[in-house]
Coordinates of C-alpha atoms and ligand atoms in Angstrom, one line a residue:
X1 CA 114.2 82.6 91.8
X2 CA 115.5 84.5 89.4
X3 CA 117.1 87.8 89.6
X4 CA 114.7 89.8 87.5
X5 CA 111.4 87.9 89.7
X6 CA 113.2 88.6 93.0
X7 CA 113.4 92.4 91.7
X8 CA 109.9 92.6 90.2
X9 CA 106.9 94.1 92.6
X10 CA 103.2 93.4 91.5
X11 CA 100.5 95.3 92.1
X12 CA 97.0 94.3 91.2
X13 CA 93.8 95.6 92.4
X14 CA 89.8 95.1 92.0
X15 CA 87.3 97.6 92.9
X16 CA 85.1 96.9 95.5
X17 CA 81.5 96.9 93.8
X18 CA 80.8 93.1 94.3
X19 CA 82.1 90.0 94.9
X20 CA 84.6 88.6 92.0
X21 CA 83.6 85.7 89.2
X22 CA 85.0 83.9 86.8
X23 CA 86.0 86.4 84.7
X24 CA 88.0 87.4 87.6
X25 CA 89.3 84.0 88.1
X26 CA 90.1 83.7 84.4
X27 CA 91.9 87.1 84.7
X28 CA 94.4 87.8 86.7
X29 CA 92.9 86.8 90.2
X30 CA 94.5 82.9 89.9
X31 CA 98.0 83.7 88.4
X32 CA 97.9 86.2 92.2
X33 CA 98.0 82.8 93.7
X34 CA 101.0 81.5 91.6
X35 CA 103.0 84.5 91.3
X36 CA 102.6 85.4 95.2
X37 CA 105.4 82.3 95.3
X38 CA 108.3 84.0 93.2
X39 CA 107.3 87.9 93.4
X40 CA 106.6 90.8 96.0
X41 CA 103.2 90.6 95.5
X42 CA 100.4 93.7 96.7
X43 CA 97.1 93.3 96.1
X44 CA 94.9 96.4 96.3
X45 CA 90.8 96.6 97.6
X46 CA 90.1 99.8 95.3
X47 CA 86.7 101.2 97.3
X48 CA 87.6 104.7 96.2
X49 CA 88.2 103.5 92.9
X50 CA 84.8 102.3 93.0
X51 CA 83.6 105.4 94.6
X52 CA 84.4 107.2 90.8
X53 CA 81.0 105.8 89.5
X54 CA 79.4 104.6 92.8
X55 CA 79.5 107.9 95.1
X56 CA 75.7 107.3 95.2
X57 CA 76.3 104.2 96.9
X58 CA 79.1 104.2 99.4
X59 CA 77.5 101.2 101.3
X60 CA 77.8 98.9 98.6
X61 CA 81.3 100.1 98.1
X62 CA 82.0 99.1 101.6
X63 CA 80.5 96.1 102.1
X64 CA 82.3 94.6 99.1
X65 CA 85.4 95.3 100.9
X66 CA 85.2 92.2 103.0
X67 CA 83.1 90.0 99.5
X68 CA 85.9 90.7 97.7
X69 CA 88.9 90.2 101.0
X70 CA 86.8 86.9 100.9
X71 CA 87.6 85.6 97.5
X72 CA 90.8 86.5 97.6
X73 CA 91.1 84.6 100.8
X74 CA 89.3 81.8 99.6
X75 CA 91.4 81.4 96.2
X76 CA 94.5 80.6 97.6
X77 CA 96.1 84.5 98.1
X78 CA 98.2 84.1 101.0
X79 CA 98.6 87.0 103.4
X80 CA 101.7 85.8 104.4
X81 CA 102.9 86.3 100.8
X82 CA 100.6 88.7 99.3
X83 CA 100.3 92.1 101.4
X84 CA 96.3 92.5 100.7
X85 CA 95.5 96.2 101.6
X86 CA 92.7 98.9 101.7
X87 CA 92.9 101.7 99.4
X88 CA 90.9 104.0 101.6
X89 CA 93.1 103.3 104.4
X90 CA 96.5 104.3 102.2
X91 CA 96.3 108.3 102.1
X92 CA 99.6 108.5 100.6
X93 CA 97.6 107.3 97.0
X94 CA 95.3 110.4 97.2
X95 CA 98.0 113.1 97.7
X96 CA 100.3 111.6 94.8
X97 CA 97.1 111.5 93.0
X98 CA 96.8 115.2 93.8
X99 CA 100.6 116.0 92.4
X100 CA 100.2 114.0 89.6
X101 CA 97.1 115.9 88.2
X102 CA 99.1 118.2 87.1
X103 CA 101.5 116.3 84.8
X104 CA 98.0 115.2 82.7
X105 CA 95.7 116.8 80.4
X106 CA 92.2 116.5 80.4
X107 CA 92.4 115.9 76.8
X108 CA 94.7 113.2 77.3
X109 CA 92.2 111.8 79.9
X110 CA 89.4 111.7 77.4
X111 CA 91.2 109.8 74.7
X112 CA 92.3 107.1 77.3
X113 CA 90.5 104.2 75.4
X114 CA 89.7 102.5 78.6
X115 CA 87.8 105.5 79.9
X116 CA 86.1 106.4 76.6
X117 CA 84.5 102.7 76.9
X118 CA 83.6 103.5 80.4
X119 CA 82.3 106.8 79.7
X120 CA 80.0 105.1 77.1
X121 CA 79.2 102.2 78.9
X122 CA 77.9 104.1 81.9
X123 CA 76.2 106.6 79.7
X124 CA 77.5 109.3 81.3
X125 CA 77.7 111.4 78.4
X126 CA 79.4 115.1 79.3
X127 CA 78.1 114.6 83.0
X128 CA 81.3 112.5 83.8
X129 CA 82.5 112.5 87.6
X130 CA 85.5 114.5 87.5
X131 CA 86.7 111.7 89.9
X132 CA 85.6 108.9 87.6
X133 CA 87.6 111.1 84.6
X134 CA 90.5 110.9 86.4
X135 CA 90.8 107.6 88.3
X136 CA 93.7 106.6 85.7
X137 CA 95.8 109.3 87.7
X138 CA 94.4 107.5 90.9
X139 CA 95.7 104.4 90.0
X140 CA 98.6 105.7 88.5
X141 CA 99.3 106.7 92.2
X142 CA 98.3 103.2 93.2
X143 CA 100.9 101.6 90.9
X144 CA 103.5 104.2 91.2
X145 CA 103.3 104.2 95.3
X146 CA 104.4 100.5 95.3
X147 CA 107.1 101.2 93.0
X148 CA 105.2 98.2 91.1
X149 CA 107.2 96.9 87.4
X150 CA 104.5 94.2 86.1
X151 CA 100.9 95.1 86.6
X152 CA 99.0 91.7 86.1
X153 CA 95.4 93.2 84.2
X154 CA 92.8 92.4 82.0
X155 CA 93.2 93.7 78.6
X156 CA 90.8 96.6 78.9
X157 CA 93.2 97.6 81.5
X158 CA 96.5 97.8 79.2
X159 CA 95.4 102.1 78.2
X160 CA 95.5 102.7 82.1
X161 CA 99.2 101.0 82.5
X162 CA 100.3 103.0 79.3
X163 CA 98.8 106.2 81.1
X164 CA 101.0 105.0 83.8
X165 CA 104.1 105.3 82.6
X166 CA 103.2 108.2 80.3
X167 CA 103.2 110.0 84.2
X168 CA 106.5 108.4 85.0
X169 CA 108.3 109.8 82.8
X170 CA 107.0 113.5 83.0
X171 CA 107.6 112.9 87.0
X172 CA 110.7 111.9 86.6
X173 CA 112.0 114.5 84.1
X174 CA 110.3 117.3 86.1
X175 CA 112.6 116.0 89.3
X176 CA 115.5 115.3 87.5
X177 CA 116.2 111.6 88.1
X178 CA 114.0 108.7 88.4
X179 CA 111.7 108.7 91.6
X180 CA 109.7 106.7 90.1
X181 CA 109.5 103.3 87.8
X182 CA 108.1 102.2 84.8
X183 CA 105.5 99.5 84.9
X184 CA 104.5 96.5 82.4
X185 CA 100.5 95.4 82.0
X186 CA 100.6 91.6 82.0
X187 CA 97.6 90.8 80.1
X188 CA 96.1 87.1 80.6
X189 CA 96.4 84.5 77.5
X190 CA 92.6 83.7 77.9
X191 CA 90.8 86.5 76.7
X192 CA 88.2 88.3 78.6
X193 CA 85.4 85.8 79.3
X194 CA 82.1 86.2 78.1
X195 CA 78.9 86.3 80.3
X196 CA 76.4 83.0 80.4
X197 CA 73.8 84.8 77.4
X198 CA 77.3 85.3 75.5
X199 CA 76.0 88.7 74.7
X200 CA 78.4 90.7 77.1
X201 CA 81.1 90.9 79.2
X202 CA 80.6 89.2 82.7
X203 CA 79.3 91.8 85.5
X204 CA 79.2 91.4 89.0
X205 CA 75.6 92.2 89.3
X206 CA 75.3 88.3 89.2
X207 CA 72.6 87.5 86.8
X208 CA 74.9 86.6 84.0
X209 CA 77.9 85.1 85.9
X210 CA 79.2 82.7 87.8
X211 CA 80.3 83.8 91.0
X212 CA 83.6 82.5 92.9
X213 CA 80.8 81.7 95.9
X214 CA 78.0 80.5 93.8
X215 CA 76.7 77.3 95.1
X216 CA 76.6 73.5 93.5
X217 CA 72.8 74.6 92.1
X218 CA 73.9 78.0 91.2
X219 CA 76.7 76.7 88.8
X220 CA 74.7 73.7 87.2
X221 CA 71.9 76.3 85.9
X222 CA 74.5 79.5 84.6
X223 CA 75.9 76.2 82.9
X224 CA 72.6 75.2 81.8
X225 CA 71.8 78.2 80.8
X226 CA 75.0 78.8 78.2
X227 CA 74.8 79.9 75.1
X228 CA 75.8 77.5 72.5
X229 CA 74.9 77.6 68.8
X230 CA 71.5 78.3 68.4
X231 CA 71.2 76.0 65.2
X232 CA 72.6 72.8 67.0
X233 CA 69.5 71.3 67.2
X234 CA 70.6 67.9 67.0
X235 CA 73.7 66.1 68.5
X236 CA 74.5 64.2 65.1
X237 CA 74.2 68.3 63.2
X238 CA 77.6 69.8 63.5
X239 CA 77.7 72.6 65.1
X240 CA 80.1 76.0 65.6
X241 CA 83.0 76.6 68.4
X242 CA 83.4 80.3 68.0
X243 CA 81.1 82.0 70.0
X244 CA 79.9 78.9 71.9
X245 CA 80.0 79.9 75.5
X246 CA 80.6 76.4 76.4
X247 CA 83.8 76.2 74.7
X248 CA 85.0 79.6 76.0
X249 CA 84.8 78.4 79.6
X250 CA 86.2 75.1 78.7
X251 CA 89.5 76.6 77.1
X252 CA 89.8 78.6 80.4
X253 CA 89.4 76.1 82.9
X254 CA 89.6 72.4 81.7
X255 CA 93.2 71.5 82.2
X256 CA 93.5 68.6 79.6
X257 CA 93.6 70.7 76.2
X258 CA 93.8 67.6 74.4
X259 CA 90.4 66.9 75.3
X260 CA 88.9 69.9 75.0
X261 CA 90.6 70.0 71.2
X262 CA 88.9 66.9 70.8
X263 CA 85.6 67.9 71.7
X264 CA 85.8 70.7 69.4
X265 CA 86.4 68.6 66.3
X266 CA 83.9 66.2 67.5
X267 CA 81.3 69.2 68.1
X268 CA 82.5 70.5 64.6
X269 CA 81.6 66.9 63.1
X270 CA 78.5 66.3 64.4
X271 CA 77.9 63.6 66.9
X272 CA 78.8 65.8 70.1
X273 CA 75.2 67.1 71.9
X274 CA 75.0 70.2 73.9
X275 CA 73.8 68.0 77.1
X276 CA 76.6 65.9 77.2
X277 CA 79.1 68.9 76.1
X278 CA 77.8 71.1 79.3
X279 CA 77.9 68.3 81.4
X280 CA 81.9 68.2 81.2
X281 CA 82.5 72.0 81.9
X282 CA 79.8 71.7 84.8
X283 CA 81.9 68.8 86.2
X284 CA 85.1 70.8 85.3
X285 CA 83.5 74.0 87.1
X286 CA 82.2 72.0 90.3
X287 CA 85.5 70.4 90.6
X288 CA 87.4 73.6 90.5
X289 CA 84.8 75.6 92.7
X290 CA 84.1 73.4 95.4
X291 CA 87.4 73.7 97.7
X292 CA 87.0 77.8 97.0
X293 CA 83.7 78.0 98.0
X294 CA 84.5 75.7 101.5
X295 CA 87.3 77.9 102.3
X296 CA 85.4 81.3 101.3
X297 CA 82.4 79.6 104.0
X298 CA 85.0 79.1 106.9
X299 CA 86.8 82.6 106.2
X300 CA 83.6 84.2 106.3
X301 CA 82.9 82.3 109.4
X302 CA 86.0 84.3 111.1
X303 CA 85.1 88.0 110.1
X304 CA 87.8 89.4 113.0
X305 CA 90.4 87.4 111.1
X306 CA 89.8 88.6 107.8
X307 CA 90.0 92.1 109.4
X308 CA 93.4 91.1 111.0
X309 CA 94.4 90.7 107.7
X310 CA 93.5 93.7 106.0
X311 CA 94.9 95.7 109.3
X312 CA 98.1 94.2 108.9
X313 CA 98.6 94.2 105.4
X314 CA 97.1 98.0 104.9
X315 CA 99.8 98.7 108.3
X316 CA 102.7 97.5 106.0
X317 CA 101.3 99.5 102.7
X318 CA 101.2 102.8 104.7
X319 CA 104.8 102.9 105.3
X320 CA 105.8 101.8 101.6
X321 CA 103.1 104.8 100.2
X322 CA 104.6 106.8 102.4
X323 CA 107.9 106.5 101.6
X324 CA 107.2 106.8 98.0
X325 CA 105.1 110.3 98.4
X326 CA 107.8 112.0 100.7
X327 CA 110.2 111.0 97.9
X328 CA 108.2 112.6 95.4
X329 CA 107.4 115.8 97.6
X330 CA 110.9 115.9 97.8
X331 CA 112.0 115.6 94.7
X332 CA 109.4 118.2 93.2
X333 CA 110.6 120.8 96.1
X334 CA 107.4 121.0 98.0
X335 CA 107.8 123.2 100.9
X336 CA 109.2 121.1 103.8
X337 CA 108.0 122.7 107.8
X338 CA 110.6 120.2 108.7
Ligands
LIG1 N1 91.1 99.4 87.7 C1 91.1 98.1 88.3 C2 89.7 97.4 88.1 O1 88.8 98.0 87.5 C3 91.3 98.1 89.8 C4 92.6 98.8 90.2 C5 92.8 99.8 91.0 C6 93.9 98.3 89.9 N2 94.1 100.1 91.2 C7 94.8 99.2 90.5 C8 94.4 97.3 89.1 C9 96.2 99.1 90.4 C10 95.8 97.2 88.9 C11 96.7 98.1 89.6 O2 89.5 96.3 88.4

């Protein structure tokens, strides 16, 4: 291990509004199970993240607590070497939350590119949950807390990292020395994957993705159901890669690039059909899917041990959050009763 890895703490987190996909998988969620080997890894269930734009459904929010606990679980994340805690359980987030409020501008909030996409994409127009406005300070406290440097995201995350820091640094000039650390957004080669009609970006309300869980049948129609180019008619026609679902999974999961390089040119060419194309990223996708699915079956099977987990690993967060807010209290010379 190398001295920079042994000093480097991640933090990653996924709001708790349903169980994870491939786009998670794709993300960040299978370089957790790698990098839980060299690093001081913490992975965060955000439910009050996901209470910003679901406070009208709290139930949902908490059952996907234990959907998501599951996936993790049945990926590989190993809670021996990955603390895996609660967000609602660490109350230490919400008060550094509370003092870094003030070292942000609600101006600043609304330019936060991540956030303006949101805002859009949720409609929300001027009615914006204040909480929702200002979840980047939430999970600025999130990052912050675990005094995490590399912060393993999605692209669309990258604004919220930058945010981040931008905190840090007014924090840390405010108290005079650095409480807190910067931390670096390590954004996934693949690209964000797009959903089975191609038309969007994967959601988790299931229709147009493949889920970590989704069964042998499941997986062989979403693959079935991929968009490919729409004026392939024939397998002897060539045909175009960009924007062929099919191709976009491929790159993400086959292993053997030469192949899929291959099948490319071939598809290009002519001479490569769309039946016998989807047929090798459904094998690819079975293969891969199969052992996460048995485990996420026998983990669900043991709900008090998935529990244990989250009890011990939201235990051992506590007293790191802690620490870091009654550093910061002290530092910005809150009043002490003792
Ligand atoms: N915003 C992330 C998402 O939408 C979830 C999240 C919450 C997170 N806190 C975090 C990610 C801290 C990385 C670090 O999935």
């Amino acid at each position: 291990m190398s001295a920079l890895a042994e000093k480097s703490v991640i933090l990653t987190g996924d709001r708790t509004t349903g169980p994870l996909h491939l786009g998670h998988f794709a993300g960040s969620l299978r370089n957790r199970v790698k990098l839980q080997e060299t690093h001081r890894q913490f992975v965060l269930l955000a439910d009050t993240q996901a209470l910003t734009d679901n406070a009208h459904d709290p139930d949902k929010v908490r059952r996907n607590v234990l959907e998501v606990a599951l996936d993790y679980l049945a990926v590989g994340i190993d809670p021996e070497k990955t603390t895996i805690c609660v967000q609602s359980g660490l109350p230490a987030l919400a008060e550094l939350t509370m003092l870094y409020l003030n070292f942000v501008t609600v101006a600043r909030l609304e330019r936060n590119p991540t956030i303006k996409d949101e805002i859009r994409a949720r409609g929300f127009g001027r009615d914006i949950p204040a909480g929702f406005l200002c979840y980047p300070v939430a999970q600025a406290a999130d990052i912050t807390a675990f005094k995490a440097t590399v912060v393993p995201v999605g692209e669309d995350q990258a604004p919220l990292i930058e945010q981040t820091n931008e905190i840090v640094r007014r924090v840390n000039k405010q108290v005079g020395r650095n409480v807190l650390v910067e931390a670096e957004a390590v954004i996934p080669r693949v690209g964000r994957l797009p959903s089975i009609d191609g038309k969007t970006k994967m959601s988790k309300s299931q229709s147009n993705a493949i889920m970590l869980s989704a069964s042998p049948d499941e997986i062989r129609q979403a693959v079935h159901q991929m968009y490919t180019d729409p004026n392939h008619l024939r397998a002897s026609d060539p045909g175009t890669v960009e924007g062929n679902v099919v191709f976009r999974y491929l790159e993400a999961f086959d292993e053997n690039e030469a192949t899929v390089a291959e099948l490319k040119a071939q598809y290009r060419r002519g001479g490569l059909g769309d039946v016998a194309l989807k047929q090798r990223l459904e094998t690819v996708l079975q293969h891969m899917l199969a052992p996460i699915r048995e485990r996420r079956t026998a983990c669900a099977r043991d709900p008090e041990y998935v529990l244990n987990v989250l009890r011990e690993g939201t235990r051992r967060a506590r007293a790191i959050t802690e620490a870091t807010l009654q550093e910061v209290r002290l530092g910005l010379g809150l009043f002490l009763l003792d």
